[in-house]
Coordinates of C-alpha atoms in Angstrom, one line a residue:
M1 CA 0.0 0.0 0.0
L2 CA 2.7 2.5 1.0
G3 CA 6.1 3.0 -0.6
P4 CA 9.4 3.5 1.3
D5 CA 8.9 7.3 1.3
G6 CA 5.5 7.0 2.8
A7 CA 3.6 7.7 -0.4
I8 CA 0.8 5.3 -1.5
S9 CA 1.5 2.9 -4.3
V10 CA -0.4 2.6 -7.6
W11 CA -2.3 -0.5 -6.6
G12 CA -2.8 0.9 -3.1
G13 CA -4.3 4.1 -4.7
I14 CA -6.7 2.0 -6.9
W15 CA -7.8 0.0 -4.0
F16 CA -8.2 3.1 -1.8
V17 CA -10.5 4.8 -4.4
A18 CA -12.5 1.6 -5.0
R19 CA -13.0 1.1 -1.2
F20 CA -13.8 4.7 -0.7
L21 CA -16.6 4.6 -3.3
I22 CA -18.0 1.4 -1.9
N23 CA -18.2 3.0 1.6
A24 CA -19.6 6.2 -0.1
V25 CA -22.8 4.3 -1.1
A26 CA -23.6 3.7 2.6
V27 CA -22.7 7.3 3.6
V28 CA -24.7 8.8 0.8
S29 CA -27.7 6.7 1.9
V30 CA -27.5 8.2 5.3
A31 CA -27.1 11.7 3.8
F32 CA -30.2 11.1 1.6
C33 CA -32.3 10.0 4.5
A34 CA -31.2 13.0 6.6
H35 CA -31.9 15.4 3.8
V36 CA -35.4 14.0 3.3
S37 CA -36.1 13.9 7.0
V38 CA -35.3 17.6 7.4
L39 CA -37.1 18.8 4.2
T40 CA -40.2 16.6 4.4
R41 CA -40.4 15.6 8.1
S42 CA -40.4 11.9 7.1
A43 CA -37.9 10.0 9.2
G44 CA -35.9 6.9 8.5
W45 CA -35.5 4.7 5.5
S46 CA -39.0 5.5 4.3
A47 CA -37.3 8.4 2.6
F48 CA -36.6 6.1 -0.4
S49 CA -40.3 5.6 -0.9
I50 CA -41.2 9.3 -0.7
V51 CA -38.8 10.8 -3.3
D52 CA -39.2 9.8 -6.9
R53 CA -36.6 7.5 -8.5
R54 CA -35.2 10.2 -10.8
A55 CA -34.5 12.6 -8.0
T56 CA -33.0 9.8 -5.9
G57 CA -30.8 8.8 -8.8
M58 CA -29.7 12.4 -9.3
F59 CA -28.9 12.8 -5.6
F60 CA -26.8 9.6 -5.5
A61 CA -25.0 10.4 -8.7
G62 CA -24.1 13.9 -7.5
M63 CA -23.0 12.8 -4.1
I64 CA -20.9 9.8 -5.5
L65 CA -19.2 12.3 -7.8
L66 CA -18.4 14.5 -4.7
A67 CA -17.1 11.4 -3.0
L68 CA -14.9 10.6 -6.0
L69 CA -13.5 14.1 -5.9
M70 CA -12.8 13.8 -2.2
A71 CA -11.0 10.4 -2.8
V72 CA -8.9 11.9 -5.6
M73 CA -8.0 14.9 -3.3
I74 CA -6.9 12.5 -0.5
L75 CA -5.0 10.4 -2.9
I76 CA -3.1 13.4 -4.3
Y77 CA -2.4 14.4 -0.7
Q78 CA -1.0 11.0 0.0
L79 CA 1.1 11.0 -3.2
F80 CA 2.6 14.4 -3.0
L81 CA 2.3 15.9 0.5
V82 CA 2.7 12.9 2.9
P83 CA 6.3 12.4 2.0
D84 CA 7.1 16.0 2.7
I85 CA 5.3 15.7 6.1
L86 CA 7.3 12.6 7.0
R87 CA 10.6 14.3 6.0
L88 CA 9.6 17.3 8.2
L89 CA 8.9 15.0 11.1
V90 CA 12.2 13.2 10.9
G91 CA 14.1 16.5 10.8
N92 CA 14.9 17.0 7.1
D93 CA 17.0 20.1 6.5
D94 CA 14.9 21.3 3.6
V95 CA 12.3 22.8 5.9
E96 CA 11.2 25.4 3.3
A97 CA 10.2 22.8 0.8
N98 CA 8.4 20.8 3.5
T99 CA 6.4 23.7 4.8
E100 CA 5.5 24.7 1.3
G101 CA 3.9 21.3 0.8
L102 CA 1.9 21.7 4.0
G103 CA 0.8 25.1 2.9
I104 CA -0.4 23.7 -0.4
G105 CA -2.3 21.0 1.4
A106 CA -4.1 23.6 3.6
V107 CA -5.0 25.7 0.6
V108 CA -6.5 22.6 -1.2
V109 CA -8.5 21.7 1.9
M110 CA -10.0 25.2 2.2
A111 CA -10.7 25.3 -1.5
F112 CA -12.6 22.0 -1.3
L113 CA -14.6 23.2 1.7
C114 CA -15.5 26.4 -0.2
L115 CA -16.6 24.3 -3.2
V116 CA -18.8 22.2 -0.9
A117 CA -20.2 25.3 0.8
M118 CA -21.2 26.8 -2.6
A119 CA -22.8 23.5 -3.7
A120 CA -24.5 22.7 -0.4
T121 CA -28.0 23.5 -1.4
W122 CA -27.9 21.2 -4.5
G123 CA -29.1 18.1 -2.7
G124 CA -32.1 19.9 -1.2
A125 CA -33.0 21.3 -4.6
V126 CA -32.9 17.8 -6.2
I127 CA -35.1 16.3 -3.5
C128 CA -37.6 19.2 -3.5
G129 CA -37.8 19.5 -7.3
A130 CA -36.2 22.9 -7.5
D131 CA -33.8 24.0 -10.2
P132 CA -30.6 21.9 -9.7
S133 CA -28.6 23.7 -12.5
L134 CA -25.1 25.1 -11.9
V135 CA -26.4 28.7 -12.3
A136 CA -29.2 28.2 -9.7
T137 CA -26.9 26.3 -7.3
W138 CA -24.3 29.1 -7.6
S139 CA -26.9 31.7 -6.9
R140 CA -28.2 29.9 -3.8
G141 CA -24.6 29.2 -2.7
K142 CA -23.7 32.9 -2.7
A143 CA -26.6 33.5 -0.3
T144 CA -25.7 30.8 2.1
F145 CA -21.9 30.5 1.7
R146 CA -20.9 31.9 5.1
F147 CA -23.7 30.0 6.9
V148 CA -22.5 26.7 5.6
L149 CA -18.7 27.3 5.6
W150 CA -18.4 28.4 9.2
R151 CA -20.6 25.5 10.4
M152 CA -18.5 23.0 8.5
V153 CA -15.3 24.4 9.9
G154 CA -16.8 24.3 13.4
I155 CA -17.7 20.6 13.0
F156 CA -14.3 19.6 11.8
L157 CA -12.6 21.6 14.7
V158 CA -14.8 19.8 17.3
L159 CA -14.3 16.3 15.8
P160 CA -10.8 15.8 17.4
V161 CA -12.2 16.7 20.8
I162 CA -15.1 14.2 20.4
A163 CA -12.7 11.5 19.2
A164 CA -10.4 12.1 22.2
L165 CA -13.3 11.5 24.6
F166 CA -13.7 8.0 23.2
V167 CA -10.1 7.0 23.6
P168 CA -10.4 5.9 27.3
V169 CA -13.6 4.1 26.5
T170 CA -12.0 2.3 23.6
G171 CA -9.2 1.1 25.8
Q172 CA -11.6 -0.2 28.4
V173 CA -13.7 -2.1 25.9
V174 CA -10.6 -3.7 24.3
A175 CA -9.5 -4.8 27.8
I176 CA -13.0 -6.4 28.3
V177 CA -12.9 -8.1 24.9
Q178 CA -9.4 -9.5 25.7
A179 CA -10.6 -10.8 29.0
I180 CA -13.2 -13.0 27.3
G181 CA -10.7 -14.6 25.0
I182 CA -10.6 -12.3 21.9
S183 CA -7.2 -10.9 20.9
A184 CA -6.6 -7.3 21.6
D185 CA -5.7 -6.6 17.9
T186 CA -9.0 -8.1 16.7
G187 CA -11.0 -6.2 19.3
L188 CA -9.3 -3.0 18.5
L189 CA -10.0 -3.3 14.8
V190 CA -13.7 -4.1 15.4
I191 CA -14.2 -1.4 18.0
S192 CA -12.4 1.1 15.8
A193 CA -14.5 0.2 12.8
I194 CA -17.7 0.6 14.9
F195 CA -16.5 3.9 16.3
N196 CA -15.4 5.3 12.9
G197 CA -18.7 4.3 11.3
A198 CA -20.7 5.9 14.1
M199 CA -18.6 9.1 13.9
T200 CA -19.0 9.2 10.1
C201 CA -22.8 8.8 10.3
F202 CA -22.9 11.5 13.0
V203 CA -20.9 14.0 10.9
I204 CA -23.0 13.2 7.7
V205 CA -26.2 13.8 9.6
L206 CA -24.9 17.1 10.9
L207 CA -23.8 18.2 7.5
S208 CA -27.0 17.1 5.9
V209 CA -29.0 19.2 8.4
I210 CA -26.8 22.2 7.7
F211 CA -27.1 21.7 3.9
S212 CA -30.9 21.3 4.1
R213 CA -31.2 24.3 6.3
A214 CA -29.1 26.3 3.8
F215 CA -31.5 25.3 1.0
I216 CA -34.5 26.5 3.1
I217 CA -32.7 29.8 3.8
S218 CA -31.9 30.2 0.1
L219 CA -35.6 30.0 -0.7
K220 CA -36.3 33.0 1.6
S221 CA -33.4 35.1 0.3

């Protein structure tokens, strides 16, 4: 998966993108249900029976495209910036080149967040039958840009704090699992997968509520 310099290999990159898109199907399903719940007050998986198939297909296609863009961005980060970070951590003398790579990474992340903030109302527009064109999305995005962007930044700043709260709990659960005869490595993998899945669903629901609210605000502006 990773080369000697810390960069991801070609086959590792292909597998990463494929696995990312497979996981994206489940994540987009959660996002779809959350959007529909906010916009139509219909909770749960019944969302799939409320929205017509064409709108559902458009929503999934658009969100999978966003997931693909995110996977490519992470892959580029792994290929070009991770080696610089590793060299910086081990005390490479070329600090200027390393910090430049970190700066580029920060700019790319902010640009991606701005892109998502501008397109945040698109999902709500698809579900509610509004105009989902780029022009209409851009117009709505300008009206809700700051509303979405600062809330996204707030969520991502709070996430490490929430994750840190679960570290002691994870250690205790692993100890309990080991006591009943399951290896610590297996227990840690399972518990980490459950925790990561729950955190991902939590974040997706929060973002979906923000995006749906942004769509509602854009209708009033």
